PDB file of N, CA, C and O in Angstrom:
ATOM      1  N   UNK A 118      52.700  27.874  92.389  1.00 74.00           N
ATOM      2  CA  UNK A 118      51.964  27.209  91.338  1.00 74.00           C
ATOM      3  C   UNK A 118      52.350  27.804  89.984  1.00 74.00           C
ATOM      4  O   UNK A 118      52.368  29.018  89.826  1.00 74.00           O
ATOM      5  N   UNK A 119      52.676  26.973  89.061  1.00 85.00           N
ATOM      6  CA  UNK A 119      53.087  27.471  87.750  1.00 85.00           C
ATOM      7  C   UNK A 119      51.894  27.573  86.803  1.00 85.00           C
ATOM      8  O   UNK A 119      50.891  26.878  86.961  1.00 85.00           O
ATOM      9  N   UNK A 120      52.043  28.494  85.860  1.00 93.00           N
ATOM     10  CA  UNK A 120      51.006  28.714  84.828  1.00 93.00           C
ATOM     11  C   UNK A 120      51.698  28.650  83.489  1.00 93.00           C
ATOM     12  O   UNK A 120      52.911  28.636  83.386  1.00 93.00           O
ATOM     13  N   UNK A 121      50.901  28.702  82.453  1.00 95.00           N
ATOM     14  CA  UNK A 121      51.452  28.714  81.104  1.00 95.00           C
ATOM     15  C   UNK A 121      51.445  30.139  80.574  1.00 95.00           C
ATOM     16  O   UNK A 121      50.427  30.826  80.610  1.00 95.00           O
ATOM     17  N   UNK A 122      52.601  30.582  80.094  1.00 97.00           N
ATOM     18  CA  UNK A 122      52.773  31.902  79.539  1.00 97.00           C
ATOM     19  C   UNK A 122      52.792  31.772  78.024  1.00 97.00           C
ATOM     20  O   UNK A 122      53.521  30.937  77.471  1.00 97.00           O
ATOM     21  N   UNK A 123      51.952  32.554  77.357  1.00 97.00           N
ATOM     22  CA  UNK A 123      51.901  32.569  75.910  1.00 97.00           C
ATOM     23  C   UNK A 123      52.430  33.918  75.453  1.00 97.00           C
ATOM     24  O   UNK A 123      51.988  34.946  75.929  1.00 97.00           O
ATOM     25  N   UNK A 124      53.378  33.877  74.503  1.00 98.00           N
ATOM     26  CA  UNK A 124      53.891  35.137  73.977  1.00 98.00           C
ATOM     27  C   UNK A 124      54.227  34.979  72.505  1.00 98.00           C
ATOM     28  O   UNK A 124      54.458  33.886  72.014  1.00 98.00           O
ATOM     29  N   UNK A 125      54.216  36.097  71.812  1.00 97.00           N
ATOM     30  CA  UNK A 125      54.591  36.132  70.411  1.00 97.00           C
ATOM     31  C   UNK A 125      55.848  36.962  70.296  1.00 97.00           C
ATOM     32  O   UNK A 125      55.869  38.120  70.685  1.00 97.00           O
ATOM     33  N   UNK A 126      56.900  36.357  69.769  1.00 98.00           N
ATOM     34  CA  UNK A 126      58.189  37.023  69.602  1.00 98.00           C
ATOM     35  C   UNK A 126      58.601  36.909  68.153  1.00 98.00           C
ATOM     36  O   UNK A 126      58.734  35.814  67.620  1.00 98.00           O
ATOM     37  N   UNK A 127      58.744  38.059  67.512  1.00 96.00           N
ATOM     38  CA  UNK A 127      59.091  38.122  66.093  1.00 96.00           C
ATOM     39  C   UNK A 127      58.168  37.236  65.259  1.00 96.00           C
ATOM     40  O   UNK A 127      58.606  36.392  64.487  1.00 96.00           O
ATOM     41  N   UNK A 128      56.879  37.430  65.501  1.00 95.00           N
ATOM     42  CA  UNK A 128      55.790  36.768  64.765  1.00 95.00           C
ATOM     43  C   UNK A 128      55.717  35.256  64.961  1.00 95.00           C
ATOM     44  O   UNK A 128      55.078  34.552  64.202  1.00 95.00           O
ATOM     45  N   UNK A 129      56.358  34.737  65.999  1.00 97.00           N
ATOM     46  CA  UNK A 129      56.275  33.311  66.314  1.00 97.00           C
ATOM     47  C   UNK A 129      55.694  33.135  67.719  1.00 97.00           C
ATOM     48  O   UNK A 129      56.249  33.629  68.693  1.00 97.00           O
ATOM     49  N   UNK A 130      54.553  32.436  67.810  1.00 97.00           N
ATOM     50  CA  UNK A 130      53.919  32.227  69.105  1.00 97.00           C
ATOM     51  C   UNK A 130      54.599  31.095  69.850  1.00 97.00           C
ATOM     52  O   UNK A 130      54.903  30.047  69.269  1.00 97.00           O
ATOM     53  N   UNK A 131      54.830  31.327  71.147  1.00 97.00           N
ATOM     54  CA  UNK A 131      55.498  30.326  71.970  1.00 97.00           C
ATOM     55  C   UNK A 131      54.792  30.192  73.303  1.00 97.00           C
ATOM     56  O   UNK A 131      54.120  31.112  73.753  1.00 97.00           O
ATOM     57  N   UNK A 132      54.970  29.031  73.951  1.00 97.00           N
ATOM     58  CA  UNK A 132      54.413  28.782  75.284  1.00 97.00           C
ATOM     59  C   UNK A 132      55.523  28.293  76.185  1.00 97.00           C
ATOM     60  O   UNK A 132      56.319  27.445  75.790  1.00 97.00           O
ATOM     61  N   UNK A 133      55.540  28.831  77.408  1.00 97.00           N
ATOM     62  CA  UNK A 133      56.514  28.379  78.416  1.00 97.00           C
ATOM     63  C   UNK A 133      55.809  28.284  79.758  1.00 97.00           C
ATOM     64  O   UNK A 133      54.737  28.845  79.948  1.00 97.00           O
ATOM     65  N   UNK A 134      56.439  27.605  80.682  1.00 95.00           N
ATOM     66  CA  UNK A 134      55.930  27.539  82.046  1.00 95.00           C
ATOM     67  C   UNK A 134      56.388  28.787  82.795  1.00 95.00           C
ATOM     68  O   UNK A 134      57.536  29.211  82.674  1.00 95.00           O
ATOM     69  N   UNK A 135      55.477  29.393  83.539  1.00 95.00           N
ATOM     70  CA  UNK A 135      55.764  30.617  84.270  1.00 95.00           C
ATOM     71  C   UNK A 135      55.398  30.444  85.739  1.00 95.00           C
ATOM     72  O   UNK A 135      54.383  29.855  86.079  1.00 95.00           O
ATOM     73  N   UNK A 136      56.257  30.984  86.611  1.00 94.00           N
ATOM     74  CA  UNK A 136      55.993  30.981  88.031  1.00 94.00           C
ATOM     75  C   UNK A 136      56.501  32.277  88.646  1.00 94.00           C
ATOM     76  O   UNK A 136      57.591  32.741  88.304  1.00 94.00           O
ATOM     77  N   UNK A 137      55.713  32.861  89.539  1.00 93.00           N
ATOM     78  CA  UNK A 137      56.142  34.071  90.234  1.00 93.00           C
ATOM     79  C   UNK A 137      57.299  33.790  91.188  1.00 93.00           C
ATOM     80  O   UNK A 137      57.944  34.720  91.660  1.00 93.00           O
ATOM     81  N   UNK A 138      57.592  32.529  91.468  1.00 94.00           N
ATOM     82  CA  UNK A 138      58.744  32.195  92.283  1.00 94.00           C
ATOM     83  C   UNK A 138      60.057  32.505  91.559  1.00 94.00           C
ATOM     84  O   UNK A 138      61.052  32.815  92.188  1.00 94.00           O
ATOM     85  N   UNK A 139      60.023  32.434  90.230  1.00 94.00           N
ATOM     86  CA  UNK A 139      61.211  32.662  89.431  1.00 94.00           C
ATOM     87  C   UNK A 139      61.326  34.082  88.889  1.00 94.00           C
ATOM     88  O   UNK A 139      62.425  34.598  88.738  1.00 94.00           O
ATOM     89  N   UNK A 140      60.199  34.698  88.525  1.00 95.00           N
ATOM     90  CA  UNK A 140      60.195  35.988  87.862  1.00 95.00           C
ATOM     91  C   UNK A 140      59.197  36.945  88.532  1.00 95.00           C
ATOM     92  O   UNK A 140      58.181  36.516  89.065  1.00 95.00           O
ATOM     93  N   UNK A 141      59.505  38.260  88.465  1.00 92.00           N
ATOM     94  CA  UNK A 141      58.618  39.265  89.027  1.00 92.00           C
ATOM     95  C   UNK A 141      57.359  39.431  88.196  1.00 92.00           C
ATOM     96  O   UNK A 141      56.304  39.749  88.716  1.00 92.00           O
ATOM     97  N   UNK A 142      57.491  39.282  86.871  1.00 93.00           N
ATOM     98  CA  UNK A 142      56.324  39.442  85.990  1.00 93.00           C
ATOM     99  C   UNK A 142      56.520  38.637  84.704  1.00 93.00           C
ATOM    100  O   UNK A 142      57.593  38.097  84.442  1.00 93.00           O
ATOM    101  N   UNK A 143      55.468  38.604  83.888  1.00 95.00           N
ATOM    102  CA  UNK A 143      55.472  37.803  82.683  1.00 95.00           C
ATOM    103  C   UNK A 143      56.438  38.340  81.642  1.00 95.00           C
ATOM    104  O   UNK A 143      56.999  37.581  80.855  1.00 95.00           O
ATOM    105  N   UNK A 144      56.677  39.643  81.647  1.00 96.00           N
ATOM    106  CA  UNK A 144      57.596  40.234  80.683  1.00 96.00           C
ATOM    107  C   UNK A 144      59.031  39.727  80.924  1.00 96.00           C
ATOM    108  O   UNK A 144      59.742  39.399  79.970  1.00 96.00           O
ATOM    109  N   UNK A 145      59.447  39.688  82.166  1.00 96.00           N
ATOM    110  CA  UNK A 145      60.782  39.199  82.491  1.00 96.00           C
ATOM    111  C   UNK A 145      60.944  37.729  82.082  1.00 96.00           C
ATOM    112  O   UNK A 145      61.999  37.324  81.600  1.00 96.00           O
ATOM    113  N   UNK A 146      59.910  36.936  82.278  1.00 97.00           N
ATOM    114  CA  UNK A 146      59.980  35.513  81.924  1.00 97.00           C
ATOM    115  C   UNK A 146      60.108  35.337  80.412  1.00 97.00           C
ATOM    116  O   UNK A 146      60.913  34.520  79.954  1.00 97.00           O
ATOM    117  N   UNK A 147      59.343  36.098  79.647  1.00 98.00           N
ATOM    118  CA  UNK A 147      59.416  35.994  78.191  1.00 98.00           C
ATOM    119  C   UNK A 147      60.795  36.433  77.691  1.00 98.00           C
ATOM    120  O   UNK A 147      61.382  35.780  76.807  1.00 98.00           O
ATOM    121  N   UNK A 148      61.326  37.509  78.237  1.00 97.00           N
ATOM    122  CA  UNK A 148      62.650  37.981  77.846  1.00 97.00           C
ATOM    123  C   UNK A 148      63.731  36.945  78.176  1.00 97.00           C
ATOM    124  O   UNK A 148      64.627  36.680  77.374  1.00 97.00           O
ATOM    125  N   UNK A 149      63.627  36.333  79.347  1.00 97.00           N
ATOM    126  CA  UNK A 149      64.589  35.317  79.754  1.00 97.00           C
ATOM    127  C   UNK A 149      64.532  34.107  78.821  1.00 97.00           C
ATOM    128  O   UNK A 149      65.564  33.541  78.465  1.00 97.00           O
ATOM    129  N   UNK A 150      63.332  33.730  78.401  1.00 97.00           N
ATOM    130  CA  UNK A 150      63.187  32.585  77.494  1.00 97.00           C
ATOM    131  C   UNK A 150      63.848  32.876  76.150  1.00 97.00           C
ATOM    132  O   UNK A 150      64.336  31.945  75.497  1.00 97.00           O
ATOM    133  N   UNK A 151      63.920  34.128  75.773  1.00 98.00           N
ATOM    134  CA  UNK A 151      64.547  34.510  74.501  1.00 98.00           C
ATOM    135  C   UNK A 151      66.008  34.915  74.678  1.00 98.00           C
ATOM    136  O   UNK A 151      66.665  35.330  73.725  1.00 98.00           O
ATOM    137  N   UNK A 152      66.513  34.860  75.899  1.00 97.00           N
ATOM    138  CA  UNK A 152      67.913  35.184  76.163  1.00 97.00           C
ATOM    139  C   UNK A 152      68.224  36.668  76.114  1.00 97.00           C
ATOM    140  O   UNK A 152      69.339  37.069  75.828  1.00 97.00           O
ATOM    141  N   UNK A 153      67.224  37.501  76.405  1.00 97.00           N
ATOM    142  CA  UNK A 153      67.394  38.962  76.364  1.00 97.00           C
ATOM    143  C   UNK A 153      67.773  39.475  77.736  1.00 97.00           C
ATOM    144  O   UNK A 153      67.100  39.192  78.738  1.00 97.00           O
ATOM    145  N   UNK A 154      68.832  40.256  77.804  1.00 97.00           N
ATOM    146  CA  UNK A 154      69.314  40.867  79.052  1.00 97.00           C
ATOM    147  C   UNK A 154      68.495  42.134  79.327  1.00 97.00           C
ATOM    148  O   UNK A 154      68.454  43.036  78.489  1.00 97.00           O
ATOM    149  N   UNK A 155      67.873  42.214  80.480  1.00 96.00           N
ATOM    150  CA  UNK A 155      67.010  43.337  80.830  1.00 96.00           C
ATOM    151  C   UNK A 155      67.616  44.295  81.856  1.00 96.00           C
ATOM    152  O   UNK A 155      66.909  45.116  82.407  1.00 96.00           O
ATOM    153  N   UNK A 156      68.901  44.227  82.107  1.00 96.00           N
ATOM    154  CA  UNK A 156      69.513  45.061  83.155  1.00 96.00           C
ATOM    155  C   UNK A 156      69.251  46.542  82.904  1.00 96.00           C
ATOM    156  O   UNK A 156      68.829  47.259  83.822  1.00 96.00           O
ATOM    157  N   UNK A 157      69.515  47.031  81.693  1.00 96.00           N
ATOM    158  CA  UNK A 157      69.294  48.446  81.406  1.00 96.00           C
ATOM    159  C   UNK A 157      67.820  48.814  81.459  1.00 96.00           C
ATOM    160  O   UNK A 157      67.443  49.877  81.949  1.00 96.00           O
ATOM    161  N   UNK A 158      66.981  47.928  80.956  1.00 96.00           N
ATOM    162  CA  UNK A 158      65.527  48.158  80.994  1.00 96.00           C
ATOM    163  C   UNK A 158      65.050  48.288  82.432  1.00 96.00           C
ATOM    164  O   UNK A 158      64.291  49.208  82.759  1.00 96.00           O
ATOM    165  N   UNK A 159      65.460  47.372  83.307  1.00 95.00           N
ATOM    166  CA  UNK A 159      65.007  47.396  84.703  1.00 95.00           C
ATOM    167  C   UNK A 159      65.463  48.653  85.417  1.00 95.00           C
ATOM    168  O   UNK A 159      64.721  49.228  86.230  1.00 95.00           O
ATOM    169  N   UNK A 160      66.663  49.114  85.115  1.00 97.00           N
ATOM    170  CA  UNK A 160      67.174  50.337  85.718  1.00 97.00           C
ATOM    171  C   UNK A 160      66.318  51.540  85.275  1.00 97.00           C
ATOM    172  O   UNK A 160      65.911  52.366  86.097  1.00 97.00           O
ATOM    173  N   UNK A 161      66.019  51.619  83.995  1.00 96.00           N
ATOM    174  CA  UNK A 161      65.190  52.714  83.475  1.00 96.00           C
ATOM    175  C   UNK A 161      63.763  52.613  83.991  1.00 96.00           C
ATOM    176  O   UNK A 161      63.131  53.632  84.309  1.00 96.00           O
ATOM    177  N   UNK A 162      63.252  51.411  84.099  1.00 94.00           N
ATOM    178  CA  UNK A 162      61.890  51.222  84.603  1.00 94.00           C
ATOM    179  C   UNK A 162      61.776  51.757  86.035  1.00 94.00           C
ATOM    180  O   UNK A 162      60.774  52.406  86.381  1.00 94.00           O
ATOM    181  N   UNK A 163      62.792  51.528  86.847  1.00 94.00           N
ATOM    182  CA  UNK A 163      62.787  52.067  88.215  1.00 94.00           C
ATOM    183  C   UNK A 163      62.794  53.585  88.199  1.00 94.00           C
ATOM    184  O   UNK A 163      62.130  54.213  89.029  1.00 94.00           O
ATOM    185  N   UNK A 164      63.528  54.183  87.288  1.00 96.00           N
ATOM    186  CA  UNK A 164      63.552  55.641  87.187  1.00 96.00           C
ATOM    187  C   UNK A 164      62.200  56.192  86.755  1.00 96.00           C
ATOM    188  O   UNK A 164      61.745  57.189  87.299  1.00 96.00           O
ATOM    189  N   UNK A 165      61.569  55.548  85.814  1.00 95.00           N
ATOM    190  CA  UNK A 165      60.233  55.977  85.376  1.00 95.00           C
ATOM    191  C   UNK A 165      59.256  55.873  86.523  1.00 95.00           C
ATOM    192  O   UNK A 165      58.446  56.759  86.759  1.00 95.00           O
ATOM    193  N   UNK A 166      59.344  54.791  87.270  1.00 94.00           N
ATOM    194  CA  UNK A 166      58.467  54.579  88.426  1.00 94.00           C
ATOM    195  C   UNK A 166      58.693  55.638  89.500  1.00 94.00           C
ATOM    196  O   UNK A 166      57.748  56.130  90.120  1.00 94.00           O
ATOM    197  N   UNK A 167      59.941  56.057  89.691  1.00 95.00           N
ATOM    198  CA  UNK A 167      60.262  57.043  90.712  1.00 95.00           C
ATOM    199  C   UNK A 167      59.725  58.418  90.390  1.00 95.00           C
ATOM    200  O   UNK A 167      59.356  59.178  91.294  1.00 95.00           O
ATOM    201  N   UNK A 168      59.661  58.773  89.117  1.00 95.00           N
ATOM    202  CA  UNK A 168      59.232  60.132  88.747  1.00 95.00           C
ATOM    203  C   UNK A 168      57.773  60.204  88.312  1.00 95.00           C
ATOM    204  O   UNK A 168      57.240  61.306  88.195  1.00 95.00           O
ATOM    205  N   UNK A 169      57.116  59.077  88.102  1.00 92.00           N
ATOM    206  CA  UNK A 169      55.724  59.103  87.656  1.00 92.00           C
ATOM    207  C   UNK A 169      54.783  59.045  88.845  1.00 92.00           C
ATOM    208  O   UNK A 169      55.125  58.535  89.908  1.00 92.00           O
ATOM    209  N   UNK A 170      53.584  59.560  88.636  1.00 86.00           N
ATOM    210  CA  UNK A 170      52.597  59.596  89.724  1.00 86.00           C
ATOM    211  C   UNK A 170      51.666  58.390  89.722  1.00 86.00           C
ATOM    212  O   UNK A 170      50.868  58.218  90.609  1.00 86.00           O
ATOM    213  N   UNK A 171      51.755  57.579  88.701  1.00 82.00           N
ATOM    214  CA  UNK A 171      50.886  56.397  88.628  1.00 82.00           C
ATOM    215  C   UNK A 171      51.572  55.272  87.876  1.00 82.00           C
ATOM    216  O   UNK A 171      52.669  55.414  87.370  1.00 82.00           O
ATOM    217  N   UNK A 172      50.887  54.165  87.817  1.00 86.00           N
ATOM    218  CA  UNK A 172      51.490  52.984  87.185  1.00 86.00           C
ATOM    219  C   UNK A 172      51.352  53.017  85.670  1.00 86.00           C
ATOM    220  O   UNK A 172      51.991  52.230  84.975  1.00 86.00           O
ATOM    221  N   UNK A 173      50.513  53.922  85.129  1.00 93.00           N
ATOM    222  CA  UNK A 173      50.304  53.971  83.685  1.00 93.00           C
ATOM    223  C   UNK A 173      51.593  54.288  82.944  1.00 93.00           C
ATOM    224  O   UNK A 173      51.892  53.684  81.907  1.00 93.00           O
ATOM    225  N   UNK A 174      52.405  55.195  83.438  1.00 94.00           N
ATOM    226  CA  UNK A 174      53.662  55.552  82.768  1.00 94.00           C
ATOM    227  C   UNK A 174      54.611  54.354  82.720  1.00 94.00           C
ATOM    228  O   UNK A 174      55.255  54.111  81.699  1.00 94.00           O
ATOM    229  N   UNK A 175      54.684  53.620  83.807  1.00 94.00           N
ATOM    230  CA  UNK A 175      55.545  52.446  83.862  1.00 94.00           C
ATOM    231  C   UNK A 175      55.032  51.381  82.893  1.00 94.00           C
ATOM    232  O   UNK A 175      55.808  50.773  82.139  1.00 94.00           O
ATOM    233  N   UNK A 176      53.740  51.160  82.881  1.00 94.00           N
ATOM    234  CA  UNK A 176      53.132  50.164  81.991  1.00 94.00           C
ATOM    235  C   UNK A 176      53.362  50.545  80.524  1.00 94.00           C
ATOM    236  O   UNK A 176      53.719  49.709  79.699  1.00 94.00           O
ATOM    237  N   UNK A 177      53.171  51.834  80.199  1.00 95.00           N
ATOM    238  CA  UNK A 177      53.391  52.299  78.831  1.00 95.00           C
ATOM    239  C   UNK A 177      54.857  52.131  78.419  1.00 95.00           C
ATOM    240  O   UNK A 177      55.147  51.687  77.302  1.00 95.00           O
ATOM    241  N   UNK A 178      55.779  52.473  79.325  1.00 96.00           N
ATOM    242  CA  UNK A 178      57.201  52.315  79.034  1.00 96.00           C
ATOM    243  C   UNK A 178      57.520  50.830  78.770  1.00 96.00           C
ATOM    244  O   UNK A 178      58.191  50.495  77.803  1.00 96.00           O
ATOM    245  N   UNK A 179      57.019  49.962  79.631  1.00 95.00           N
ATOM    246  CA  UNK A 179      57.274  48.523  79.493  1.00 95.00           C
ATOM    247  C   UNK A 179      56.711  47.995  78.172  1.00 95.00           C
ATOM    248  O   UNK A 179      57.389  47.304  77.426  1.00 95.00           O
ATOM    249  N   UNK A 180      55.454  48.354  77.880  1.00 95.00           N
ATOM    250  CA  UNK A 180      54.825  47.871  76.646  1.00 95.00           C
ATOM    251  C   UNK A 180      55.574  48.343  75.403  1.00 95.00           C
ATOM    252  O   UNK A 180      55.823  47.552  74.497  1.00 95.00           O
ATOM    253  N   UNK A 181      55.974  49.589  75.381  1.00 96.00           N
ATOM    254  CA  UNK A 181      56.694  50.133  74.227  1.00 96.00           C
ATOM    255  C   UNK A 181      58.077  49.499  74.079  1.00 96.00           C
ATOM    256  O   UNK A 181      58.524  49.193  72.979  1.00 96.00           O
ATOM    257  N   UNK A 182      58.751  49.300  75.195  1.00 97.00           N
ATOM    258  CA  UNK A 182      60.092  48.688  75.169  1.00 97.00           C
ATOM    259  C   UNK A 182      60.024  47.273  74.602  1.00 97.00           C
ATOM    260  O   UNK A 182      60.826  46.890  73.760  1.00 97.00           O
ATOM    261  N   UNK A 183      59.048  46.502  75.058  1.00 97.00           N
ATOM    262  CA  UNK A 183      58.944  45.116  74.617  1.00 97.00           C
ATOM    263  C   UNK A 183      58.483  45.029  73.166  1.00 97.00           C
ATOM    264  O   UNK A 183      58.871  44.105  72.446  1.00 97.00           O
ATOM    265  N   UNK A 184      57.705  45.998  72.692  1.00 97.00           N
ATOM    266  CA  UNK A 184      57.351  46.022  71.270  1.00 97.00           C
ATOM    267  C   UNK A 184      58.599  46.248  70.432  1.00 97.00           C
ATOM    268  O   UNK A 184      58.770  45.631  69.389  1.00 97.00           O
ATOM    269  N   UNK A 185      59.487  47.123  70.891  1.00 97.00           N
ATOM    270  CA  UNK A 185      60.745  47.378  70.172  1.00 97.00           C
ATOM    271  C   UNK A 185      61.626  46.134  70.127  1.00 97.00           C
ATOM    272  O   UNK A 185      62.374  45.925  69.191  1.00 97.00           O
ATOM    273  N   UNK A 186      61.554  45.328  71.175  1.00 97.00           N
ATOM    274  CA  UNK A 186      62.334  44.085  71.224  1.00 97.00           C
ATOM    275  C   UNK A 186      61.797  43.030  70.255  1.00 97.00           C
ATOM    276  O   UNK A 186      62.515  42.093  69.906  1.00 97.00           O
ATOM    277  N   UNK A 187      60.533  43.153  69.858  1.00 97.00           N
ATOM    278  CA  UNK A 187      59.944  42.187  68.936  1.00 97.00           C
ATOM    279  C   UNK A 187      58.789  41.382  69.518  1.00 97.00           C
ATOM    280  O   UNK A 187      58.272  40.471  68.867  1.00 97.00           O
ATOM    281  N   UNK A 188      58.375  41.714  70.732  1.00 98.00           N
ATOM    282  CA  UNK A 188      57.227  41.021  71.352  1.00 98.00           C
ATOM    283  C   UNK A 188      55.934  41.735  70.957  1.00 98.00           C
ATOM    284  O   UNK A 188      55.858  42.957  70.997  1.00 98.00           O
ATOM    285  N   UNK A 189      54.930  40.961  70.563  1.00 94.00           N
ATOM    286  CA  UNK A 189      53.648  41.586  70.248  1.00 94.00           C
ATOM    287  C   UNK A 189      52.561  41.189  71.236  1.00 94.00           C
ATOM    288  O   UNK A 189      51.646  41.954  71.480  1.00 94.00           O
ATOM    289  N   UNK A 190      52.658  40.025  71.817  1.00 94.00           N
ATOM    290  CA  UNK A 190      51.686  39.558  72.809  1.00 94.00           C
ATOM    291  C   UNK A 190      52.434  38.850  73.928  1.00 94.00           C
ATOM    292  O   UNK A 190      53.299  38.040  73.674  1.00 94.00           O
ATOM    293  N   UNK A 191      52.087  39.206  75.167  1.00 96.00           N
ATOM    294  CA  UNK A 191      52.616  38.476  76.330  1.00 96.00           C
ATOM    295  C   UNK A 191      51.462  38.345  77.311  1.00 96.00           C
ATOM    296  O   UNK A 191      50.970  39.334  77.834  1.00 96.00           O
ATOM    297  N   UNK A 192      51.006  37.134  77.539  1.00 96.00           N
ATOM    298  CA  UNK A 192      49.846  36.928  78.405  1.00 96.00           C
ATOM    299  C   UNK A 192      49.894  35.546  79.051  1.00 96.00           C
ATOM    300  O   UNK A 192      50.574  34.646  78.573  1.00 96.00           O
ATOM    301  N   UNK A 193      49.171  35.400  80.133  1.00 95.00           N
ATOM    302  CA  UNK A 193      49.030  34.101  80.785  1.00 95.00           C
ATOM    303  C   UNK A 193      47.846  33.370  80.184  1.00 95.00           C
ATOM    304  O   UNK A 193      46.817  33.970  79.878  1.00 95.00           O
ATOM    305  N   UNK A 194      48.007  32.072  79.996  1.00 92.00           N
ATOM    306  CA  UNK A 194      46.925  31.252  79.485  1.00 92.00           C
ATOM    307  C   UNK A 194      45.803  31.221  80.538  1.00 92.00           C
ATOM    308  O   UNK A 194      46.071  31.162  81.733  1.00 92.00           O
ATOM    309  N   UNK A 195      44.591  31.267  80.058  1.00 86.00           N
ATOM    310  CA  UNK A 195      43.452  31.237  80.973  1.00 86.00           C
ATOM    311  C   UNK A 195      43.411  29.961  81.762  1.00 86.00           C
ATOM    312  O   UNK A 195      43.686  28.874  81.233  1.00 86.00           O
ATOM    313  N   UNK A 196      43.074  30.071  83.032  1.00 80.00           N
ATOM    314  CA  UNK A 196      42.915  28.877  83.867  1.00 80.00           C
ATOM    315  C   UNK A 196      41.579  28.225  83.524  1.00 80.00           C
ATOM    316  O   UNK A 196      40.586  28.902  83.321  1.00 80.00           O
ATOM    317  N   UNK A 197      41.603  26.920  83.439  1.00 73.00           N
ATOM    318  CA  UNK A 197      40.359  26.190  83.228  1.00 73.00           C
ATOM    319  C   UNK A 197      39.660  26.046  84.572  1.00 73.00           C
ATOM    320  O   UNK A 197      40.301  25.722  85.577  1.00 73.00           O
ATOM    321  N   UNK A 198      38.350  26.281  84.608  1.00 66.00           N
ATOM    322  CA  UNK A 198      37.643  26.115  85.885  1.00 66.00           C
ATOM    323  C   UNK A 198      37.687  24.669  86.341  1.00 66.00           C
ATOM    324  O   UNK A 198      37.665  23.743  85.512  1.00 66.00           O
ATOM    325  N   UNK A 199      37.807  24.466  87.636  1.00 63.00           N
ATOM    326  CA  UNK A 199      37.828  23.116  88.181  1.00 63.00           C
ATOM    327  C   UNK A 199      36.444  22.475  88.012  1.00 63.00           C
ATOM    328  O   UNK A 199      35.428  23.099  88.229  1.00 63.00           O
ATOM    329  N   UNK A 200      36.445  21.226  87.609  1.00 63.00           N
ATOM    330  CA  UNK A 200      35.209  20.493  87.431  1.00 63.00           C
ATOM    331  C   UNK A 200      34.643  20.176  88.812  1.00 63.00           C
ATOM    332  O   UNK A 200      35.353  19.679  89.682  1.00 63.00           O
ATOM    333  N   UNK A 201      33.369  20.453  88.991  1.00 58.00           N
ATOM    334  CA  UNK A 201      32.746  20.236  90.297  1.00 58.00           C
ATOM    335  C   UNK A 201      32.438  18.768  90.552  1.00 58.00           C
ATOM    336  O   UNK A 201      31.985  18.403  91.620  1.00 58.00           O
ATOM    337  N   UNK A 202      32.649  17.909  89.531  1.00 57.00           N
ATOM    338  CA  UNK A 202      32.463  16.472  89.736  1.00 57.00           C
ATOM    339  C   UNK A 202      31.032  16.033  89.528  1.00 57.00           C
ATOM    340  O   UNK A 202      30.666  14.916  89.841  1.00 57.00           O
ATOM    341  N   UNK A 203      30.202  16.899  88.993  1.00 53.00           N
ATOM    342  CA  UNK A 203      28.800  16.515  88.749  1.00 53.00           C
ATOM    343  C   UNK A 203      28.626  15.881  87.418  1.00 53.00           C
ATOM    344  O   UNK A 203      29.289  16.078  86.474  1.00 53.00           O
TER     345      UNK A 203
END
């Protein structure tokens, strides 16, 4: 099932369709939409994950890396609740 991904890249807000079938996470999808190669980032992310004791270090590394690339917000659009038909 696809969702809508909202991100801000270089002060411009954009929306794209996102699916976990295509990407591991929303950051990879946003980078792909902007044509950014993440090979070096993914390699370093694995190294950070291997030496850290928790997910906070990986999350901090990812957030800081994407800020340097020019992303300020990367999030999934909220799902609208299904109408119960009443």
